[in-house]
CSV table of N, CA and C and ligand atoms in Angstrom, one decimal:
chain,number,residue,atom,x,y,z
I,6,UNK,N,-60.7,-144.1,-84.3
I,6,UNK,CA,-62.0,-143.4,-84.2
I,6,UNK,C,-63.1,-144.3,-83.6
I,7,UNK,N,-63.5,-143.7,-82.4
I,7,UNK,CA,-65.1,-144.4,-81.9
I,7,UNK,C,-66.4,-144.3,-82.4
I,8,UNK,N,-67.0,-145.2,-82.3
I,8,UNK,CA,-68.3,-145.3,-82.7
I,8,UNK,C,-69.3,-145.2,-81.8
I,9,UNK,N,-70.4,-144.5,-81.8
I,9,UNK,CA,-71.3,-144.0,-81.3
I,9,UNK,C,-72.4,-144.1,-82.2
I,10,UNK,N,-73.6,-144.4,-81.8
I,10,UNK,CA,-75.3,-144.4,-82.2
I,10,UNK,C,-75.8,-142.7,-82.1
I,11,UNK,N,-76.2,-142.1,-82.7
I,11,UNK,CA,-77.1,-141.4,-82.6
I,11,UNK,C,-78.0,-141.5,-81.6
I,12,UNK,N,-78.5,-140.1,-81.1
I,12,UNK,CA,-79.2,-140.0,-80.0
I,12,UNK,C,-80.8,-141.0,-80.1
I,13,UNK,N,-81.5,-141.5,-81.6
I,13,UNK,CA,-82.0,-142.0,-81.7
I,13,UNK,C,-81.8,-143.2,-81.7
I,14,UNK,N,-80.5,-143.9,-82.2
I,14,UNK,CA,-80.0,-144.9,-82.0
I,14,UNK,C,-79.7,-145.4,-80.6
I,15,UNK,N,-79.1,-144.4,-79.7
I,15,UNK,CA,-78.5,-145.2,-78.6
I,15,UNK,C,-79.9,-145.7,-77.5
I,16,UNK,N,-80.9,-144.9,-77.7
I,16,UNK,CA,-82.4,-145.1,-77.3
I,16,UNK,C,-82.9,-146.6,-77.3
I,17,UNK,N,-82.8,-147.0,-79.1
I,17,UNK,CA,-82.8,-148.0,-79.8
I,17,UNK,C,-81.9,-148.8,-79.4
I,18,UNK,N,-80.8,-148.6,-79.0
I,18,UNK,CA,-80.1,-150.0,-78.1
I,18,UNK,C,-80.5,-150.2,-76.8
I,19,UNK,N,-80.6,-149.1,-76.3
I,19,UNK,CA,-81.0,-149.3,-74.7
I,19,UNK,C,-82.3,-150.0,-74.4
I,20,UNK,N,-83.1,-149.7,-75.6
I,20,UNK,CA,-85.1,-150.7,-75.6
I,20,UNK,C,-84.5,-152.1,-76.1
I,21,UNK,N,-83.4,-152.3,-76.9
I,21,UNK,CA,-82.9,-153.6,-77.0
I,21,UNK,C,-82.6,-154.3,-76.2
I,22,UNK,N,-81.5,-153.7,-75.6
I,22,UNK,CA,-81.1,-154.1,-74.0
I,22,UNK,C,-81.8,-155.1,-72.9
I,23,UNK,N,-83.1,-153.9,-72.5
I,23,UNK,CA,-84.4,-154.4,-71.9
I,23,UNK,C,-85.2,-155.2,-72.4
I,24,UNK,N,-85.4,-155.3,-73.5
I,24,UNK,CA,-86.1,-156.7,-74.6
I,24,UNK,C,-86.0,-158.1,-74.1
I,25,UNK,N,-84.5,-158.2,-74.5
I,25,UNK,CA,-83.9,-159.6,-74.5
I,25,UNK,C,-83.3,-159.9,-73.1
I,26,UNK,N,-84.1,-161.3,-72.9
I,26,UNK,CA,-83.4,-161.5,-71.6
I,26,UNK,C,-81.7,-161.7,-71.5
I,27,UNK,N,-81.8,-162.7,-72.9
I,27,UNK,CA,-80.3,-162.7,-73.0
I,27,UNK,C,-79.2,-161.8,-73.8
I,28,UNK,N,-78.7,-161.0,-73.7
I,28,UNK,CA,-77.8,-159.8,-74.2
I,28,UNK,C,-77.3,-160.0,-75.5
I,29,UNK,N,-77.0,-161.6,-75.6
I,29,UNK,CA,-76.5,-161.9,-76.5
I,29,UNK,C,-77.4,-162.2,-77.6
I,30,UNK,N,-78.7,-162.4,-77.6
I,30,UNK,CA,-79.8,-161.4,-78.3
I,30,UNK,C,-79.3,-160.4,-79.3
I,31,UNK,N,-79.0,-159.8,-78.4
I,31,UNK,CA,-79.1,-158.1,-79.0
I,31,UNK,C,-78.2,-158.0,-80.1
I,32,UNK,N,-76.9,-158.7,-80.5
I,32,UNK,CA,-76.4,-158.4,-81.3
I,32,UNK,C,-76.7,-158.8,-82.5
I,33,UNK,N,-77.8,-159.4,-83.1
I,33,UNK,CA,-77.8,-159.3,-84.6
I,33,UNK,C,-78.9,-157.5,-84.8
I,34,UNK,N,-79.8,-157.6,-83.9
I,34,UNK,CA,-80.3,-156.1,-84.0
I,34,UNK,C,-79.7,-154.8,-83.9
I,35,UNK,N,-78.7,-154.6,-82.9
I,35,UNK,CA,-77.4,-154.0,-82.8
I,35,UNK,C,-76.7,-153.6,-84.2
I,36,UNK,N,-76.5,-154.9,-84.7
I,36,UNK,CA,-75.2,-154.7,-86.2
I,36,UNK,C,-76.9,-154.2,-87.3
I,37,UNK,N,-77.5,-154.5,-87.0
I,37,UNK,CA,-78.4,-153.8,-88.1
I,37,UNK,C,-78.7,-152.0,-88.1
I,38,UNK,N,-79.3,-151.8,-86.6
I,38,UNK,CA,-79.0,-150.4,-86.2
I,38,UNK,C,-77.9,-149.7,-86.5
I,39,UNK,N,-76.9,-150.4,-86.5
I,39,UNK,CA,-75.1,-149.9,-87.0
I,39,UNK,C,-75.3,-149.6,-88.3
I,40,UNK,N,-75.8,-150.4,-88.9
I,40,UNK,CA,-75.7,-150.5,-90.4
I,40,UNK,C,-76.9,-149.5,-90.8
I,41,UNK,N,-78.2,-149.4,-90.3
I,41,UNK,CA,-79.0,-148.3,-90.7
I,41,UNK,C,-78.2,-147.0,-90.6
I,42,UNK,N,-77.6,-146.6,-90.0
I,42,UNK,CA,-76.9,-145.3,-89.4
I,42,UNK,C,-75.9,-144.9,-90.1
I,43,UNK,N,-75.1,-146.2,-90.5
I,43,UNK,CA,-73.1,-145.9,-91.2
I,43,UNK,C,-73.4,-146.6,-92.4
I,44,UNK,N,-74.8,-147.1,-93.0
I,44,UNK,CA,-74.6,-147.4,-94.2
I,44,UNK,C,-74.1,-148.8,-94.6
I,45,UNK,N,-73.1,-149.3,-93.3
I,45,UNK,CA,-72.2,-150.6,-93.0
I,45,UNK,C,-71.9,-150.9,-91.7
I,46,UNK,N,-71.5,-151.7,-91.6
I,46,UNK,CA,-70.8,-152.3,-89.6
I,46,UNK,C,-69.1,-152.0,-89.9
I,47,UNK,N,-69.0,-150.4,-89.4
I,47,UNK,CA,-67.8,-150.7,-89.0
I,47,UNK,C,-66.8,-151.1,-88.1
I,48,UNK,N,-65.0,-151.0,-87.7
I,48,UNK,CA,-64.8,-152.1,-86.8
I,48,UNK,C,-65.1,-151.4,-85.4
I,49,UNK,N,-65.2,-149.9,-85.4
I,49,UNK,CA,-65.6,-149.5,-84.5
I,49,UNK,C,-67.2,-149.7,-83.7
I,50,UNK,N,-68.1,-150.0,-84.6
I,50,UNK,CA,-69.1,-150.1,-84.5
I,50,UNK,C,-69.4,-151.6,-83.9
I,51,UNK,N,-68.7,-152.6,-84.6
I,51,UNK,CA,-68.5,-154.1,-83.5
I,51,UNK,C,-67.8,-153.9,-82.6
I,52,UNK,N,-66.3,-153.2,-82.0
I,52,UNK,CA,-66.4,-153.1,-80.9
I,52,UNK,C,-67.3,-152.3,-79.6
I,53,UNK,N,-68.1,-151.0,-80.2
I,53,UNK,CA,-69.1,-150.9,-79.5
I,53,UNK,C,-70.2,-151.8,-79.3
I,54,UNK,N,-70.6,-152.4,-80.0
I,54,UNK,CA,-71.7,-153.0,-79.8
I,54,UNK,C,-70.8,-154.5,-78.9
I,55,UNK,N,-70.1,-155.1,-78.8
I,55,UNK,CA,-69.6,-156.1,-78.1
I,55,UNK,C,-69.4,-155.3,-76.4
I,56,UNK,N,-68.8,-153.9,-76.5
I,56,UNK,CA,-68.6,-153.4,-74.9
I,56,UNK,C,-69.8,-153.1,-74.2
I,57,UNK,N,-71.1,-152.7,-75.2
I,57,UNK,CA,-72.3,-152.4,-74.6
I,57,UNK,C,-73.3,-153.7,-74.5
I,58,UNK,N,-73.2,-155.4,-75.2
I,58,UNK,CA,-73.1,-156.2,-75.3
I,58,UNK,C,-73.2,-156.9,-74.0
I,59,UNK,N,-71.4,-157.0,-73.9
I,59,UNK,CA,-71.0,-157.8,-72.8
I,59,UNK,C,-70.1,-159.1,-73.7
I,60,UNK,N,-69.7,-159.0,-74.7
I,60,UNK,CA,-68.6,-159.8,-75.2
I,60,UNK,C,-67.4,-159.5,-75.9
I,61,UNK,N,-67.2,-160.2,-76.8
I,61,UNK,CA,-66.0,-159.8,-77.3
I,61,UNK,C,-66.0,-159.4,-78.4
I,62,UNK,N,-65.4,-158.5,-79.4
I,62,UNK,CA,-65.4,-158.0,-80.7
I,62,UNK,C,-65.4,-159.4,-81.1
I,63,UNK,N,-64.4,-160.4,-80.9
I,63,UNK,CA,-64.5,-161.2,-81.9
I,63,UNK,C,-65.7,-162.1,-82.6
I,64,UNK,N,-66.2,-162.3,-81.3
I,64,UNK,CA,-68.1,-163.2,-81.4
I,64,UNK,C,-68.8,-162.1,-82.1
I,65,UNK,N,-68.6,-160.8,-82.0
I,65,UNK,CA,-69.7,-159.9,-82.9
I,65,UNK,C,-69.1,-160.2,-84.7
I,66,UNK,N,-67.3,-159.7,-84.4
I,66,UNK,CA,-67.2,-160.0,-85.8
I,66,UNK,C,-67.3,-160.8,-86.6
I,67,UNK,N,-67.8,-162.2,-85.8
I,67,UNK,CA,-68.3,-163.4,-86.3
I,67,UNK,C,-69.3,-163.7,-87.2
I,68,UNK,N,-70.6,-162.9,-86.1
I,68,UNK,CA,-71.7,-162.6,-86.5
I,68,UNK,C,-72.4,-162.3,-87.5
I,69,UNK,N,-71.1,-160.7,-87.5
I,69,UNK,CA,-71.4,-159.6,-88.7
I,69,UNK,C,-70.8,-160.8,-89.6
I,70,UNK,N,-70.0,-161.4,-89.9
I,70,UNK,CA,-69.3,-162.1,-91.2
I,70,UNK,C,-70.6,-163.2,-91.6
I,71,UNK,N,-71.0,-163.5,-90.7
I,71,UNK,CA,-71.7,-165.1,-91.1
I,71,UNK,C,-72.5,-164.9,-92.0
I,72,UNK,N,-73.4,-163.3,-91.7
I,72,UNK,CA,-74.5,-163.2,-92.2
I,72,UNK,C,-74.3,-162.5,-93.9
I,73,UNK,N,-74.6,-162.5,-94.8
I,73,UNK,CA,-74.5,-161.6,-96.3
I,73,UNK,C,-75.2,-160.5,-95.8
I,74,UNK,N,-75.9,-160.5,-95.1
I,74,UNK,CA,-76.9,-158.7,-95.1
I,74,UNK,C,-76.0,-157.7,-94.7
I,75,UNK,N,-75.3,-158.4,-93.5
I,75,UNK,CA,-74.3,-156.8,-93.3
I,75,UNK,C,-73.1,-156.6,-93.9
I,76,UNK,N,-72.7,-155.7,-93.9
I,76,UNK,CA,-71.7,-155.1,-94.8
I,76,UNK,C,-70.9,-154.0,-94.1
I,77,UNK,N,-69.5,-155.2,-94.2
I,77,UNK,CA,-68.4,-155.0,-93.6
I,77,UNK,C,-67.5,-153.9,-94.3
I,78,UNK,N,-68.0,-153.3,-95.2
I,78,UNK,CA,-67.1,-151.9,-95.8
I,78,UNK,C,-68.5,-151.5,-96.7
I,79,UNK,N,-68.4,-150.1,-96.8
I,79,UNK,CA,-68.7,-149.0,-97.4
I,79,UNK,C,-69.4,-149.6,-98.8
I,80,UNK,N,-70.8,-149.4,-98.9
I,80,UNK,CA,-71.4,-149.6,-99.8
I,80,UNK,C,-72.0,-148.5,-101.3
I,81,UNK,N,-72.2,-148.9,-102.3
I,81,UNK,CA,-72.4,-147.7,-103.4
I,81,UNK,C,-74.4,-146.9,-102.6
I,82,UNK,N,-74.6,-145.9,-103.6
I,82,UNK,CA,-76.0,-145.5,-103.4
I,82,UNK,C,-76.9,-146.5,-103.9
I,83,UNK,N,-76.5,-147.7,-104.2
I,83,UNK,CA,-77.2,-148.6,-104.7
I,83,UNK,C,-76.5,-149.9,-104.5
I,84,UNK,N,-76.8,-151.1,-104.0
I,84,UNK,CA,-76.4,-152.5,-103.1
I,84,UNK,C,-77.1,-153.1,-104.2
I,85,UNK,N,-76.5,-154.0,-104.7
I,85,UNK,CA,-77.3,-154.8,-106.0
I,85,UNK,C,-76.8,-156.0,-105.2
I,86,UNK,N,-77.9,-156.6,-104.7
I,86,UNK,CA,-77.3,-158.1,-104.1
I,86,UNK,C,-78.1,-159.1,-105.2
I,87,UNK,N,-77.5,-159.9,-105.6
I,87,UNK,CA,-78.0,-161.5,-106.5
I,87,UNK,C,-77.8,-162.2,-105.7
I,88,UNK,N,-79.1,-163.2,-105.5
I,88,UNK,CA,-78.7,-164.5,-104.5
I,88,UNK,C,-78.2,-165.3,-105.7
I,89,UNK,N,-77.5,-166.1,-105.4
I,89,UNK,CA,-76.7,-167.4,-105.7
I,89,UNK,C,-77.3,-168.5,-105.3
I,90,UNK,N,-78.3,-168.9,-104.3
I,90,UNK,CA,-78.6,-170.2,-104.1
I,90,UNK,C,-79.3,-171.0,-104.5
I,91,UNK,N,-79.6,-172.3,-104.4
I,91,UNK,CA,-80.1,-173.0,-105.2
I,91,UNK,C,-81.0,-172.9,-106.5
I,92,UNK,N,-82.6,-172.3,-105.9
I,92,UNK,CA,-83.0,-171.9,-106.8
I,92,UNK,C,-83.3,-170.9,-108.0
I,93,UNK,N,-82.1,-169.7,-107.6
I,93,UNK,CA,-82.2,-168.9,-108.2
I,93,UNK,C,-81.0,-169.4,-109.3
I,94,UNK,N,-79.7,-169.9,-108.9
I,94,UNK,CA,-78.8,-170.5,-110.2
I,94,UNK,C,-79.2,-171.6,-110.5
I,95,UNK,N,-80.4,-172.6,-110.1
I,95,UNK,CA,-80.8,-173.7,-111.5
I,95,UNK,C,-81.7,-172.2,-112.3
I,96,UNK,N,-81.6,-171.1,-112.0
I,96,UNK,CA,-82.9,-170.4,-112.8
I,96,UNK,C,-81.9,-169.3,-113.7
I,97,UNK,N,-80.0,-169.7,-113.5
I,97,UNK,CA,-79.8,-168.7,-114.0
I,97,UNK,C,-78.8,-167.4,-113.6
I,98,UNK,N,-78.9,-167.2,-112.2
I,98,UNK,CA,-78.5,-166.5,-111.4
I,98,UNK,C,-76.7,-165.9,-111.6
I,99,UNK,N,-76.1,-167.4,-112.1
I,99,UNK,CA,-74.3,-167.4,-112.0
I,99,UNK,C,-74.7,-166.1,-113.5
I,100,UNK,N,-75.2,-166.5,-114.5
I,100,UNK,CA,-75.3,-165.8,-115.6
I,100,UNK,C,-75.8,-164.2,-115.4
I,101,UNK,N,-76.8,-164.3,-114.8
I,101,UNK,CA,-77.3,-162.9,-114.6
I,101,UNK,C,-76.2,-162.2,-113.5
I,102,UNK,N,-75.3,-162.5,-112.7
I,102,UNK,CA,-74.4,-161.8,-111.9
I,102,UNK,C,-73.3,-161.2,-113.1
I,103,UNK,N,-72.9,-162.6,-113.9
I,103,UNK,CA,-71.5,-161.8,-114.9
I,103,UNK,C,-72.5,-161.3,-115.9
I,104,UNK,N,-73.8,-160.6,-116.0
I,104,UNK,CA,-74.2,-159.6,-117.3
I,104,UNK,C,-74.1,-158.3,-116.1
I,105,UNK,N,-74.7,-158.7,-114.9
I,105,UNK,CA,-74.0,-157.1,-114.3
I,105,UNK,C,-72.6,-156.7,-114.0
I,106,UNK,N,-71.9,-158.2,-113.5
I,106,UNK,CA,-70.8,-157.5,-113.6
I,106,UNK,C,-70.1,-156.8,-114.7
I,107,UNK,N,-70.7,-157.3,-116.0
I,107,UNK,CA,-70.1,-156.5,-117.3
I,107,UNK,C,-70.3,-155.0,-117.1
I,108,UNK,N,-71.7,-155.1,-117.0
I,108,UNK,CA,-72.6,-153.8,-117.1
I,108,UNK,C,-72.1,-153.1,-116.6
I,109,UNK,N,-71.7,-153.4,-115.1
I,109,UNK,CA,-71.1,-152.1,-114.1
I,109,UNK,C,-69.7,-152.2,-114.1
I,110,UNK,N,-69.0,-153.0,-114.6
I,110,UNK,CA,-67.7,-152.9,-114.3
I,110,UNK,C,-66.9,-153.2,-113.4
I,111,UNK,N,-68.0,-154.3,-112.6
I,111,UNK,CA,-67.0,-154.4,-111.1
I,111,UNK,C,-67.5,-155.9,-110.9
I,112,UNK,N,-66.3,-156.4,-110.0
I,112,UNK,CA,-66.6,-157.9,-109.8
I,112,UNK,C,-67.6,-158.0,-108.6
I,113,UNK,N,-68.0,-159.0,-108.2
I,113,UNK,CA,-68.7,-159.0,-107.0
I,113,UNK,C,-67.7,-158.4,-105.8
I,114,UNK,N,-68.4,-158.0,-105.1
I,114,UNK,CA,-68.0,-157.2,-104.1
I,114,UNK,C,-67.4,-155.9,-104.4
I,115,UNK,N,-67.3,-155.6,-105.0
I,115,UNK,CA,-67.0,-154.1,-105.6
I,115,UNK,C,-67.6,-153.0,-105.8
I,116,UNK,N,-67.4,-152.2,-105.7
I,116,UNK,CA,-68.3,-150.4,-105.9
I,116,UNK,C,-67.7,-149.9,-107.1
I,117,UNK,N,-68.9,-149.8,-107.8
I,117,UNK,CA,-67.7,-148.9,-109.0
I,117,UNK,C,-67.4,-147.3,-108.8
I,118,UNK,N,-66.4,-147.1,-109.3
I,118,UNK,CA,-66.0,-145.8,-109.0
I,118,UNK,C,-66.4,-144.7,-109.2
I,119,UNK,N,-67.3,-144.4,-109.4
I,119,UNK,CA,-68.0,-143.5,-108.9
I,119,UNK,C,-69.4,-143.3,-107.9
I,120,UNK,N,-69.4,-144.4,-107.3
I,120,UNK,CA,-70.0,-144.9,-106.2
I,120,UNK,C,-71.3,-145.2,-106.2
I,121,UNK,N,-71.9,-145.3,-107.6
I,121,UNK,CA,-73.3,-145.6,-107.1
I,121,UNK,C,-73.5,-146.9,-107.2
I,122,UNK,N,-72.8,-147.8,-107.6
I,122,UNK,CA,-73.3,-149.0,-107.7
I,122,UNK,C,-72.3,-150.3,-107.0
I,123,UNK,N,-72.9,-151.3,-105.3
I,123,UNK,CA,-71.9,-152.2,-105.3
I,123,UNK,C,-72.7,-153.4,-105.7
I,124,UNK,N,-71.8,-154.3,-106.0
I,124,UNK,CA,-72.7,-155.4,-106.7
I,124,UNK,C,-72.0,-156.3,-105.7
I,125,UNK,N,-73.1,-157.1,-105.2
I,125,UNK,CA,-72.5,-158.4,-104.3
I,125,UNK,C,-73.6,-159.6,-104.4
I,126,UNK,N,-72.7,-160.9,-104.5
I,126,UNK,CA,-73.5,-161.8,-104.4
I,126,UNK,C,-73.8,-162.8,-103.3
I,127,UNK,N,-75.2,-163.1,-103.4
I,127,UNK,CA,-75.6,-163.4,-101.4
I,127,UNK,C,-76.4,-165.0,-101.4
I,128,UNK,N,-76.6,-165.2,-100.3
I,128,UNK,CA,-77.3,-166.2,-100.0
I,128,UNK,C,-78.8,-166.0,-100.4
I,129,UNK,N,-79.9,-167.4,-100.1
I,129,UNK,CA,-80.9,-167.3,-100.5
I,129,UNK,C,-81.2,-165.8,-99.7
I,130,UNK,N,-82.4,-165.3,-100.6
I,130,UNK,CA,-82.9,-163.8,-100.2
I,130,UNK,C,-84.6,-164.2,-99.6
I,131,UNK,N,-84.8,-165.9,-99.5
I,131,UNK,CA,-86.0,-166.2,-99.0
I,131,UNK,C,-87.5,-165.7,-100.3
I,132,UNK,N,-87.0,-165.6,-101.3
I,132,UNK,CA,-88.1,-165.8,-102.2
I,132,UNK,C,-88.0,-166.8,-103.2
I,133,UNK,N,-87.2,-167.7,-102.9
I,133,UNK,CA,-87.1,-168.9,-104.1
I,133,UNK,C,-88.7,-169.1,-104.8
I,134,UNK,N,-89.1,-169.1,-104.5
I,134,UNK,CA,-90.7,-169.6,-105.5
I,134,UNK,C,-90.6,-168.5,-106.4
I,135,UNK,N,-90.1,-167.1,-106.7
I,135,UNK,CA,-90.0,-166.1,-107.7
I,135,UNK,C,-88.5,-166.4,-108.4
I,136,UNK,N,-87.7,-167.0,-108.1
I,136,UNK,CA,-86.1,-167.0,-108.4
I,136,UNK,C,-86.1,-166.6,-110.0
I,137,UNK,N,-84.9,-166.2,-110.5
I,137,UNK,CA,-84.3,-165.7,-109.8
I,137,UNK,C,-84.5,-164.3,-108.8
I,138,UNK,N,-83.3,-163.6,-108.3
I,138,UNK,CA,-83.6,-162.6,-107.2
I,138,UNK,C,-82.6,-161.7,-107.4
I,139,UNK,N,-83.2,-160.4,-106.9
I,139,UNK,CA,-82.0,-159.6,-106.7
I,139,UNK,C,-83.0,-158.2,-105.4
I,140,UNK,N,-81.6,-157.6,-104.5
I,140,UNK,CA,-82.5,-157.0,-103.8
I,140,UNK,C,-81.5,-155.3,-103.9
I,141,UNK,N,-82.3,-154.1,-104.3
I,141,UNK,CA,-81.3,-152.9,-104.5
I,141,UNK,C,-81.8,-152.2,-103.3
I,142,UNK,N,-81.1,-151.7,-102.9
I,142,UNK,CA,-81.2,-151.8,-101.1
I,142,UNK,C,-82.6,-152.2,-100.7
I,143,UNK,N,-83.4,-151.9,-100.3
I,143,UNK,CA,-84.6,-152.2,-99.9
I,143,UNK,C,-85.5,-152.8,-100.3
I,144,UNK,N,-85.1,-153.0,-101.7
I,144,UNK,CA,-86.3,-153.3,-102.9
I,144,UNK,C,-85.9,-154.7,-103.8
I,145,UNK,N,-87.1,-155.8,-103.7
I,145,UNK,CA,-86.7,-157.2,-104.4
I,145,UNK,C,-87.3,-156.6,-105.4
I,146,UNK,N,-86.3,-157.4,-106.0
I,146,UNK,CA,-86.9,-157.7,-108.1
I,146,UNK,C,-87.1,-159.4,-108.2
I,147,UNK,N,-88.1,-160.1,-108.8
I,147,UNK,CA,-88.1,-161.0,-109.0
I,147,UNK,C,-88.1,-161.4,-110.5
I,148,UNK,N,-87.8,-162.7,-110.5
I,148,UNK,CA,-87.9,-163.4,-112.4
I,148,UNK,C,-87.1,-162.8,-112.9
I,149,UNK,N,-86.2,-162.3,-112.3
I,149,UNK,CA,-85.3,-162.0,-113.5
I,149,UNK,C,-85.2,-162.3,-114.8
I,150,UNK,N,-84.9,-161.3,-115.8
I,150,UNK,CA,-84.0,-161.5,-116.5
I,150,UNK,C,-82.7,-160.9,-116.9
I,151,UNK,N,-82.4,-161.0,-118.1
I,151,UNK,CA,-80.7,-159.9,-117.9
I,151,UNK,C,-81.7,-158.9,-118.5
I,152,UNK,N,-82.9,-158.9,-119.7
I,152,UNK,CA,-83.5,-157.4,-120.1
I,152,UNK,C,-84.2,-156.8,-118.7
I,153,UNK,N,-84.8,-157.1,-117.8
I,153,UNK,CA,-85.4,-157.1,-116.5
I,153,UNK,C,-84.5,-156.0,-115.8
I,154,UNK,N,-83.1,-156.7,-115.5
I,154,UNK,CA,-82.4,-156.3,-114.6
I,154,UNK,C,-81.8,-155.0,-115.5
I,155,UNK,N,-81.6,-154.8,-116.6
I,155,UNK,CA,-80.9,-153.7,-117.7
I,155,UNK,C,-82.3,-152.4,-117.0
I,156,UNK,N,-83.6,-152.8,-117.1
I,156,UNK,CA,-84.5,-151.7,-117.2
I,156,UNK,C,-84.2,-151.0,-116.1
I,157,UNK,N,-84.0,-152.2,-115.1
I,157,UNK,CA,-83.9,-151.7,-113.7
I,157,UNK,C,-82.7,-150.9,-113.3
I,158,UNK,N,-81.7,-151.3,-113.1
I,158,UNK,CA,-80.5,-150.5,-113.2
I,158,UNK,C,-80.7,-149.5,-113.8
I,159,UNK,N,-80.7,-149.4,-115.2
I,159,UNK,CA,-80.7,-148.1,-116.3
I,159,UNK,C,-81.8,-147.1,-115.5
I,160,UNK,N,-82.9,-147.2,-114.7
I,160,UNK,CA,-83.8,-146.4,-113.8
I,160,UNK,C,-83.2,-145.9,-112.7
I,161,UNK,N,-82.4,-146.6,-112.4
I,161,UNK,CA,-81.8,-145.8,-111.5
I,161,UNK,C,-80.8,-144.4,-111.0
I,162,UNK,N,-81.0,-143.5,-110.7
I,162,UNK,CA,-80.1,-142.5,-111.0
I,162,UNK,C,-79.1,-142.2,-109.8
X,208,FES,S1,-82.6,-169.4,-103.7
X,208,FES,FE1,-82.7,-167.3,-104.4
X,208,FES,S2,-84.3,-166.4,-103.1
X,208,FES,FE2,-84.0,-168.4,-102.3
């Protein structure tokens, strides 16, 4: 199956295109547009973006891999990312991951089954001076705690 942008999207690559002088620019913007659209970077979606590009799937699937923001399979209605990095596990963070893993029932990287919730654990999220962190799709929570994170989840529908 091919991948294709939306007629707003494919607009949105072509103003990318003309942006950057160098093309290879364009692909971390690219896999984000993919991912606004499919929810995730599928593999069709890296080899479009590598043929409209000018490289190779593999340098894109590189890319997509390096980074924790995109997401290489199918996410719940709700992305519970916990950074892991420095500041947020001297604050706690390893702990607060296995109280949600309990809570939802699924290890990192997992969706539970009935799809509202994937839990994954990520690199700094760039707010260490609030650590710990967590981001549910769009939205930081800072200072965690495990009662913190319970209100939050449990709000969720
Ligand atoms: S270490 Fe967690 S936000 Fe930076």
């Amino acid at each position: 199956m091919s991948f294709e942008f939306s007629d707003a999207g494919r607009r949105e690559f072509d103003r990318l295109l003309t942006r950057y002088p160098d093309r290879m620019a364009v692909v971390l913007p690219a896999l984000h547009l993919a991912q606004r659209e499919l929810g995730y970077v599928s593999d069709e979606a890296i080899v479009h973006i590598a043929e409209r590009v000018g490289t190779s799937p593999a340098y894109v699937e590189g890319v997509a891999t390096f980074y924790t923001m995109y997401n290489r399979k199918p996410v719940g209605k709700y992305h519970v990312q916990i950074c892991r990095n420095i500041s947020c596990s001297l604050l706690g963070a390893e702990h607060l991951i296995e109280h949600v893993s309990k809570k939802l029932g699924v290890a990192p990287g997992e969706t539970t089954p009935d799809g509202k919730f994937t839990l994954s654990k990520v690199e700094c999220l760039g707010s260490c001076g609030t650590a710990p962190v967590m981001m549910v799709n769009d939205d930081y929570h800072e200072n965690l705690t495990a009662g913190s994170i319970d209100r939050i989840l449990d709000g969720l529908k």
